[in-house]
Amino acid sequence: MGPARSYLRLLGSPIIPRRCTPRQNLFHKPRICQYSTHDGPPEPPKSRPKKEKSTVVAPKTRIAIGIVFCGALIYSMATEEVERLDTSTIAERDSLTKRESGISSTSPMRLRMESFIKSNQETIVNALEKLDGQRFRIDKWDRPDGGGGISCVLQDGNVFEKAGVNTSIVYGTLPRAAIQKMRVNHKALDPDVESLEFFAAGLSLVVHPHNPNAPTVHLNYRYFETADADGKSNAWWFGGGTDLTPSYLFDEDAIHFHRMVKGACDKHDRSYYPRFKKWCDEYFFVKHRGESRGVGGIFFDDLDEEEKDQEQLFAFIQDCLEAFLPSYLPIVERRKDMAFGEKEKAWQQVRRGRYVEFNLVHDRGTSFGLNTPSARVESILMSLPLTARWEYMHEPQKGTREERMVNVLKKPVEWI
């Protein structure tokens, strides 16, 4: 049955279209096909027949029903799409926003932070490559629940034994137990829900130079946000910091590093540097060794609306991250070609052993990463040095540079 016939039968009449005569074609005036209620060839018209009553039952009713049906179908399709959007995850919402309108100054902070750290990751990688002369290996990866990351790692370079610069974007769900724990520092979190969606974005880097006279450096800046069932932000906060870990101490290096960090802090609040420097000294303390991991820097966490508004804190994070290259590269350039021997290399390996101990035993970031579902372990453990050393009952000789380094680590110094 053809489309026309099917359509007519749908209206309730077994009307069959007559075939047009063979003479009708594109070069002749078109004729309107007539229809008959029976099969067979058409009969020649004798006289104008009386108009028969339509065989279609309640045609107006049928049309009305059809209109209602089509309207209901359209409404169902539209409301189904709205319902789907209302129940979508923040990962799906963010992905749609990036595809449709990109990222601008009016975008959600989640997307602005993601864009900022990825841009700075590229800048830092390019600068380190220029200094070292070797290229980073770059791995891009996705998470099944949304997000992903870019891991950039350089190993056995000319200047750096190992350097990693990672960005990570994580979408997930916080269980009730985690929400209750976080409410200690963030009262905006709803205590009555069973779970909350969360978003976390951060840039983390660790650089371990070959030369024992050049210090290791660590940096991490991050943003965390939770969302209600309707996708609205529930609570948010910033965290991060940077610190320097030398094997051999050069006071001028520590002073330069702290001065650059303090400059970034002072642009926003003159209380930030002393406050966050103290926090850093306390956080990066290897309790089981009774010494600090390095000569410090700044560290902070849980900076939310009780500290300053979101835009002010984002500007602070931006200035801190952009201060990294001028705070560290001049130090490496001064130390990378200094002479050293087996003794200095062995001491560097002992100090790196302490670095590993802190990261695996005390560091909250490492613990959070390893306990996150679908975690990328290789990226999390990127911070560990390529080589390290543990010697039983090792003690530096008195009056040596090694002893001075240990003494400084046992009691924090005010460098500026």
Short mmCIF file of C-alpha atoms in Angstrom, two decimals:
data_model
loop_
_atom_site.label_atom_id
_atom_site.label_comp_id
_atom_site.label_asym_id
_atom_site.label_seq_id
_atom_site.Cartn_x
_atom_site.Cartn_y
_atom_site.Cartn_z
CA MET A 1 0.00 0.00 0.00
CA GLY A 2 1.45 3.40 -1.03
CA PRO A 3 1.73 6.43 1.20
CA ALA A 4 -1.32 8.19 -0.20
CA ARG A 5 -3.47 5.09 0.15
CA SER A 6 -2.21 4.45 3.67
CA TYR A 7 -2.99 8.03 4.65
CA LEU A 8 -6.50 7.84 3.27
CA ARG A 9 -7.21 4.49 4.89
CA LEU A 10 -6.03 5.97 8.19
CA LEU A 11 -8.94 8.41 7.91
CA GLY A 12 -11.37 5.48 7.68
CA SER A 13 -12.16 5.13 3.95
CA PRO A 14 -10.93 2.47 1.52
CA ILE A 15 -10.46 5.17 -1.13
CA ILE A 16 -8.00 4.22 -3.85
CA PRO A 17 -6.33 6.82 -6.08
CA ARG A 18 -6.89 6.45 -9.80
CA ARG A 19 -3.88 6.44 -12.04
CA CYS A 20 -3.38 9.51 -14.21
CA THR A 21 -3.63 8.98 -17.97
CA PRO A 22 -0.41 8.31 -19.88
CA ARG A 23 -0.70 11.59 -21.76
CA GLN A 24 -0.15 13.53 -18.53
CA ASN A 25 3.52 14.49 -18.22
CA LEU A 26 5.79 17.42 -17.45
CA PHE A 27 5.12 19.08 -20.80
CA HIS A 28 1.30 19.05 -20.47
CA LYS A 29 -0.96 20.91 -18.12
CA PRO A 30 -1.20 18.79 -14.97
CA ARG A 31 -4.47 17.09 -14.24
CA ILE A 32 -5.78 16.41 -10.78
CA CYS A 33 -6.17 12.68 -10.19
CA GLN A 34 -9.68 11.55 -9.30
CA TYR A 35 -10.44 8.95 -6.68
CA SER A 36 -12.88 6.06 -6.58
CA THR A 37 -14.08 3.81 -3.79
CA HIS A 38 -13.65 0.68 -5.94
CA ASP A 39 -10.88 -0.96 -7.95
CA GLY A 40 -10.85 -1.25 -11.72
CA PRO A 41 -10.60 1.16 -14.69
CA PRO A 42 -12.43 4.46 -14.49
CA GLU A 43 -15.86 4.78 -16.09
CA PRO A 44 -16.55 7.67 -18.46
CA PRO A 45 -18.67 10.36 -16.85
CA LYS A 46 -22.27 10.33 -18.00
CA SER A 47 -23.77 13.00 -15.91
CA ARG A 48 -22.85 14.89 -12.77
CA PRO A 49 -23.63 12.47 -9.94
CA LYS A 50 -25.22 13.48 -6.75
CA LYS A 51 -22.78 14.37 -3.96
CA GLU A 52 -22.54 11.33 -1.76
CA LYS A 53 -22.28 11.57 1.97
CA SER A 54 -18.71 11.17 3.23
CA THR A 55 -17.82 7.71 4.46
CA VAL A 56 -15.33 9.18 6.96
CA VAL A 57 -16.77 8.88 10.44
CA ALA A 58 -16.62 12.12 12.45
CA PRO A 59 -13.87 13.80 10.36
CA LYS A 60 -13.70 16.90 12.55
CA THR A 61 -13.34 14.77 15.64
CA ARG A 62 -10.55 12.80 14.00
CA ILE A 63 -8.69 16.00 13.08
CA ALA A 64 -9.07 17.35 16.60
CA ILE A 65 -7.74 14.11 18.05
CA GLY A 66 -4.80 14.24 15.64
CA ILE A 67 -3.94 17.77 16.68
CA VAL A 68 -4.10 16.84 20.34
CA PHE A 69 -1.97 13.75 19.72
CA CYS A 70 0.73 15.71 17.86
CA GLY A 71 0.74 18.40 20.50
CA ALA A 72 1.09 15.82 23.25
CA LEU A 73 3.95 14.17 21.37
CA ILE A 74 5.81 17.47 20.94
CA TYR A 75 5.24 18.38 24.59
CA SER A 76 6.47 14.97 25.70
CA MET A 77 9.66 15.35 23.66
CA ALA A 78 10.29 18.85 25.00
CA THR A 79 9.65 18.02 28.65
CA GLU A 80 11.72 14.85 28.35
CA GLU A 81 14.68 16.98 27.19
CA VAL A 82 14.18 19.47 30.04
CA GLU A 83 13.94 16.64 32.54
CA ARG A 84 17.12 15.11 31.14
CA LEU A 85 18.96 18.43 31.55
CA ASP A 86 17.64 18.87 35.09
CA THR A 87 18.98 15.48 36.12
CA SER A 88 22.33 15.74 34.32
CA THR A 89 25.54 15.74 36.32
CA ILE A 90 27.72 18.83 36.69
CA ALA A 91 30.26 17.06 34.48
CA GLU A 92 27.66 16.83 31.69
CA ARG A 93 26.56 20.43 32.24
CA ASP A 94 30.15 21.70 32.08
CA SER A 95 30.89 19.67 28.97
CA LEU A 96 27.81 21.16 27.26
CA THR A 97 28.77 24.70 28.31
CA LYS A 98 32.29 24.33 26.90
CA ARG A 99 30.94 23.02 23.59
CA GLU A 100 28.24 25.66 23.18
CA SER A 101 29.80 28.86 24.54
CA GLY A 102 33.41 28.17 25.54
CA ILE A 103 34.97 29.61 28.69
CA SER A 104 34.83 33.31 29.57
CA SER A 105 35.00 35.56 32.62
CA THR A 106 31.31 34.85 33.27
CA SER A 107 31.69 31.07 33.19
CA PRO A 108 31.40 29.02 36.40
CA MET A 109 34.54 29.09 38.53
CA ARG A 110 35.03 25.40 37.81
CA LEU A 111 35.64 26.07 34.13
CA ARG A 112 37.71 29.22 34.72
CA MET A 113 40.04 27.39 37.10
CA GLU A 114 40.41 24.51 34.65
CA SER A 115 41.31 26.89 31.83
CA PHE A 116 43.78 28.82 34.02
CA ILE A 117 45.76 25.81 35.24
CA LYS A 118 45.97 24.26 31.78
CA SER A 119 47.32 27.48 30.33
CA ASN A 120 49.95 27.77 33.07
CA GLN A 121 50.88 24.12 32.73
CA GLU A 122 51.83 24.75 29.12
CA THR A 123 53.81 27.87 30.06
CA ILE A 124 55.77 26.08 32.79
CA VAL A 125 56.50 23.01 30.65
CA ASN A 126 57.83 25.21 27.84
CA ALA A 127 60.11 27.11 30.25
CA LEU A 128 61.51 23.93 31.83
CA GLU A 129 62.08 22.37 28.40
CA LYS A 130 63.98 25.45 27.29
CA LEU A 131 66.25 25.24 30.34
CA ASP A 132 66.81 21.49 30.12
CA GLY A 133 66.99 21.00 26.36
CA GLN A 134 64.86 17.83 26.47
CA ARG A 135 61.15 17.39 25.86
CA PHE A 136 58.47 16.30 28.30
CA ARG A 137 56.40 13.20 27.71
CA ILE A 138 52.76 14.32 27.63
CA ASP A 139 49.90 11.95 28.49
CA LYS A 140 46.26 12.98 28.28
CA TRP A 141 43.72 10.85 30.07
CA ASP A 142 40.00 10.81 30.84
CA ARG A 143 38.05 9.76 33.90
CA PRO A 144 34.90 7.63 33.45
CA ASP A 145 32.77 9.97 35.64
CA GLY A 146 33.93 13.11 33.84
CA GLY A 147 37.11 15.14 33.78
CA GLY A 148 40.61 13.83 33.27
CA GLY A 149 44.04 15.30 33.18
CA ILE A 150 47.30 16.02 31.43
CA SER A 151 50.48 14.52 32.86
CA CYS A 152 53.77 16.02 31.64
CA VAL A 153 56.88 14.19 32.83
CA LEU A 154 60.57 14.59 31.97
CA GLN A 155 63.04 11.91 33.14
CA ASP A 156 66.83 11.73 32.81
CA GLY A 157 67.09 15.15 31.24
CA ASN A 158 70.20 17.31 31.01
CA VAL A 159 69.33 19.43 34.06
CA PHE A 160 66.42 17.60 35.67
CA GLU A 161 66.58 14.02 36.84
CA LYS A 162 62.81 14.06 37.04
CA ALA A 163 60.23 16.81 36.57
CA GLY A 164 56.47 16.46 36.52
CA VAL A 165 53.81 19.07 35.80
CA ASN A 166 50.28 17.70 36.07
CA THR A 167 46.77 19.06 35.78
CA SER A 168 43.85 17.05 37.06
CA ILE A 169 40.10 17.61 36.70
CA VAL A 170 37.95 15.35 38.88
CA TYR A 171 34.16 14.97 39.03
CA GLY A 172 32.68 12.60 41.57
CA THR A 173 30.30 12.04 44.48
CA LEU A 174 30.99 12.60 48.16
CA PRO A 175 29.35 10.10 50.54
CA ARG A 176 27.67 11.28 53.72
CA ALA A 177 30.68 10.40 55.89
CA ALA A 178 32.98 12.63 53.82
CA ILE A 179 30.45 15.48 53.92
CA GLN A 180 30.26 15.34 57.70
CA LYS A 181 34.05 15.41 57.94
CA MET A 182 34.34 18.42 55.61
CA ARG A 183 31.66 20.37 57.49
CA VAL A 184 34.22 21.01 60.23
CA ASN A 185 35.76 23.66 57.94
CA HIS A 186 32.82 24.34 55.60
CA LYS A 187 29.46 24.97 57.26
CA ALA A 188 27.82 25.64 53.89
CA LEU A 189 27.79 21.92 53.19
CA ASP A 190 24.31 20.45 53.63
CA PRO A 191 24.44 17.98 56.56
CA ASP A 192 21.13 16.29 55.68
CA VAL A 193 21.96 14.83 52.27
CA GLU A 194 23.27 11.34 51.63
CA SER A 195 25.69 12.47 48.93
CA LEU A 196 26.89 15.50 47.00
CA GLU A 197 28.49 15.88 43.61
CA PHE A 198 31.93 17.43 43.74
CA PHE A 199 34.47 18.99 41.39
CA ALA A 200 38.20 19.33 41.99
CA ALA A 201 40.81 20.93 39.76
CA GLY A 202 44.47 21.46 40.42
CA LEU A 203 47.93 21.94 39.02
CA SER A 204 50.72 20.09 40.80
CA LEU A 205 54.42 20.02 40.00
CA VAL A 206 57.62 18.62 41.46
CA VAL A 207 61.09 19.17 40.01
CA HIS A 208 64.16 17.14 41.07
CA PRO A 209 67.41 18.43 39.47
CA HIS A 210 70.47 16.24 38.85
CA ASN A 211 72.89 18.57 40.62
CA PRO A 212 72.80 18.21 44.47
CA ASN A 213 73.41 21.97 44.74
CA ALA A 214 70.13 22.73 42.95
CA PRO A 215 67.02 22.37 45.15
CA THR A 216 63.88 20.35 44.60
CA VAL A 217 60.70 22.41 44.35
CA HIS A 218 57.04 21.55 44.84
CA LEU A 219 53.92 23.50 43.91
CA ASN A 220 50.20 22.83 44.02
CA TYR A 221 47.21 25.12 43.55
CA ARG A 222 43.70 23.72 43.56
CA TYR A 223 39.96 24.47 43.66
CA PHE A 224 37.21 22.31 45.19
CA GLU A 225 33.45 22.68 44.84
CA THR A 226 30.34 20.72 45.77
CA ALA A 227 26.98 20.96 44.02
CA ASP A 228 23.35 20.38 45.04
CA ALA A 229 21.06 18.00 43.18
CA ASP A 230 19.99 20.85 40.86
CA GLY A 231 23.62 21.58 39.94
CA LYS A 232 23.97 24.79 41.96
CA SER A 233 27.19 25.38 43.89
CA ASN A 234 26.84 24.25 47.50
CA ALA A 235 30.29 25.04 48.91
CA TRP A 236 33.69 25.95 47.44
CA TRP A 237 37.26 26.64 48.53
CA PHE A 238 40.82 27.16 47.27
CA GLY A 239 44.04 25.63 48.54
CA GLY A 240 47.68 25.29 47.62
CA GLY A 241 51.19 26.51 48.16
CA THR A 242 54.80 26.05 47.14
CA ASP A 243 57.97 25.06 49.02
CA LEU A 244 61.70 24.63 48.39
CA THR A 245 63.70 21.54 49.42
CA PRO A 246 67.48 21.88 49.04
CA SER A 247 70.03 19.19 49.81
CA TYR A 248 72.71 21.85 50.29
CA LEU A 249 71.68 25.22 51.67
CA PHE A 250 72.47 28.50 49.95
CA ASP A 251 70.92 31.26 52.00
CA GLU A 252 70.55 33.57 49.01
CA ASP A 253 68.44 30.93 47.23
CA ALA A 254 66.06 30.59 50.16
CA ILE A 255 65.82 34.37 50.50
CA HIS A 256 65.07 34.85 46.80
CA PHE A 257 62.40 32.14 46.81
CA HIS A 258 60.63 33.53 49.88
CA ARG A 259 60.83 37.10 48.62
CA MET A 260 59.08 36.22 45.37
CA VAL A 261 56.37 34.28 47.19
CA LYS A 262 55.85 37.10 49.68
CA GLY A 263 55.48 39.57 46.81
CA ALA A 264 52.58 37.56 45.38
CA CYS A 265 50.93 37.39 48.82
CA ASP A 266 51.35 41.08 49.61
CA LYS A 267 49.38 42.09 46.50
CA HIS A 268 46.28 40.75 48.22
CA ASP A 269 46.81 40.74 51.97
CA ARG A 270 49.97 41.58 53.91
CA SER A 271 48.99 39.04 56.56
CA TYR A 272 49.02 36.19 54.04
CA TYR A 273 52.77 35.58 53.85
CA PRO A 274 53.54 35.27 57.60
CA ARG A 275 50.35 33.31 58.16
CA PHE A 276 50.82 30.90 55.26
CA LYS A 277 54.59 30.60 55.82
CA LYS A 278 53.93 29.37 59.36
CA TRP A 279 51.28 26.99 58.03
CA CYS A 280 53.83 25.63 55.53
CA ASP A 281 56.49 25.07 58.22
CA GLU A 282 53.97 23.11 60.28
CA TYR A 283 52.45 21.12 57.43
CA PHE A 284 55.71 19.97 55.78
CA PHE A 285 57.14 18.61 59.00
CA VAL A 286 58.25 14.98 58.98
CA LYS A 287 57.02 14.04 62.45
CA HIS A 288 58.76 10.70 62.72
CA ARG A 289 62.10 12.37 61.83
CA GLY A 290 61.60 15.55 63.85
CA GLU A 291 62.59 17.80 60.95
CA SER A 292 61.03 19.82 58.14
CA ARG A 293 61.00 18.55 54.59
CA GLY A 294 62.74 21.71 53.33
CA VAL A 295 63.14 25.44 53.91
CA GLY A 296 59.45 26.15 53.42
CA GLY A 297 57.43 28.60 51.42
CA ILE A 298 53.67 29.00 51.81
CA PHE A 299 50.80 26.58 52.34
CA PHE A 300 47.06 27.17 52.82
CA ASP A 301 43.81 25.28 52.50
CA ASP A 302 40.05 25.75 52.81
CA LEU A 303 40.02 29.42 51.75
CA ASP A 304 36.33 30.14 51.15
CA GLU A 305 33.80 32.96 51.50
CA GLU A 306 34.73 33.40 55.15
CA GLU A 307 38.22 34.49 53.99
CA LYS A 308 37.38 36.68 50.98
CA ASP A 309 34.99 36.52 48.06
CA GLN A 310 35.54 34.05 45.27
CA GLU A 311 36.94 36.51 42.74
CA GLN A 312 39.50 37.90 45.20
CA LEU A 313 40.74 34.44 46.11
CA PHE A 314 40.94 33.39 42.47
CA ALA A 315 43.07 36.46 41.76
CA PHE A 316 45.33 35.49 44.67
CA ILE A 317 45.75 31.96 43.31
CA GLN A 318 46.59 33.36 39.88
CA ASP A 319 49.34 35.63 41.21
CA CYS A 320 50.86 32.83 43.31
CA LEU A 321 51.03 30.41 40.41
CA GLU A 322 52.42 33.00 38.02
CA ALA A 323 55.19 33.80 40.55
CA PHE A 324 56.60 30.27 40.29
CA LEU A 325 58.94 30.58 37.31
CA PRO A 326 60.65 33.80 38.49
CA SER A 327 61.00 32.32 41.99
CA TYR A 328 62.67 29.05 40.90
CA LEU A 329 64.37 29.26 37.50
CA PRO A 330 67.06 31.78 38.56
CA ILE A 331 68.10 29.41 41.37
CA VAL A 332 68.46 26.43 39.03
CA GLU A 333 70.40 28.51 36.51
CA ARG A 334 72.90 29.46 39.25
CA ARG A 335 73.38 25.89 40.54
CA LYS A 336 72.93 23.47 37.65
CA ASP A 337 76.57 23.57 36.49
CA MET A 338 78.29 23.60 39.90
CA ALA A 339 80.84 20.84 40.53
CA PHE A 340 79.91 17.91 42.78
CA GLY A 341 81.18 14.41 43.56
CA GLU A 342 79.97 11.06 44.86
CA LYS A 343 79.75 12.33 48.42
CA GLU A 344 77.36 15.14 47.45
CA LYS A 345 75.30 12.79 45.29
CA ALA A 346 74.95 10.27 48.12
CA TRP A 347 73.76 13.02 50.50
CA GLN A 348 71.22 14.16 47.93
CA GLN A 349 69.85 10.63 47.78
CA VAL A 350 69.51 10.48 51.59
CA ARG A 351 67.58 13.76 51.58
CA ARG A 352 65.33 12.48 48.82
CA GLY A 353 64.56 9.48 50.99
CA ARG A 354 63.14 11.92 53.57
CA TYR A 355 61.12 13.53 50.79
CA VAL A 356 59.58 10.18 49.87
CA GLU A 357 58.75 9.44 53.52
CA PHE A 358 56.74 12.63 53.87
CA ASN A 359 54.85 12.17 50.62
CA LEU A 360 53.81 8.60 51.34
CA VAL A 361 53.15 8.93 55.07
CA HIS A 362 51.90 12.45 55.74
CA ASP A 363 50.86 14.24 52.55
CA ARG A 364 47.09 14.73 52.35
CA GLY A 365 47.12 15.32 48.60
CA THR A 366 48.76 11.96 47.93
CA SER A 367 46.31 10.24 50.27
CA PHE A 368 43.28 11.94 48.67
CA GLY A 369 44.48 11.02 45.19
CA LEU A 370 45.14 7.37 45.95
CA ASN A 371 41.75 7.02 47.67
CA THR A 372 39.78 8.63 44.83
CA PRO A 373 37.91 6.06 42.68
CA SER A 374 39.51 5.52 39.25
CA ALA A 375 42.64 7.35 40.41
CA ARG A 376 45.57 7.50 37.99
CA VAL A 377 48.32 6.20 40.27
CA GLU A 378 51.19 7.04 37.91
CA SER A 379 50.22 10.72 37.95
CA ILE A 380 49.80 10.81 41.73
CA LEU A 381 53.21 9.25 42.39
CA MET A 382 54.85 11.51 39.82
CA SER A 383 56.13 13.58 42.78
CA LEU A 384 58.55 10.87 43.87
CA PRO A 385 62.20 11.23 42.77
CA LEU A 386 63.71 8.85 40.27
CA THR A 387 66.32 7.74 42.81
CA ALA A 388 66.56 7.84 46.62
CA ARG A 389 68.62 6.26 49.38
CA TRP A 390 68.15 4.99 52.91
CA GLU A 391 71.17 4.37 55.12
CA TYR A 392 70.86 2.75 58.52
CA MET A 393 71.55 5.21 61.40
CA HIS A 394 72.96 7.85 59.08
CA GLU A 395 74.31 10.99 60.80
CA PRO A 396 76.14 13.87 59.07
CA GLN A 397 79.63 14.74 60.30
CA LYS A 398 79.94 17.72 62.59
CA GLY A 399 80.90 21.04 61.06
CA THR A 400 79.92 20.00 57.54
CA ARG A 401 77.43 21.52 55.09
CA GLU A 402 75.30 18.44 55.59
CA GLU A 403 75.07 19.07 59.35
CA ARG A 404 74.10 22.71 58.79
CA MET A 405 71.32 21.61 56.48
CA VAL A 406 69.90 19.25 59.13
CA ASN A 407 70.12 21.89 61.87
CA VAL A 408 68.14 24.37 59.77
CA LEU A 409 65.48 21.74 59.12
CA LYS A 410 64.99 21.13 62.84
CA LYS A 411 63.97 24.74 63.50
CA PRO A 412 62.21 26.94 60.88
CA VAL A 413 64.03 30.10 59.80
CA GLU A 414 62.54 33.51 59.02
CA TRP A 415 64.26 34.14 55.69
CA ILE A 416 62.97 37.67 55.08
#
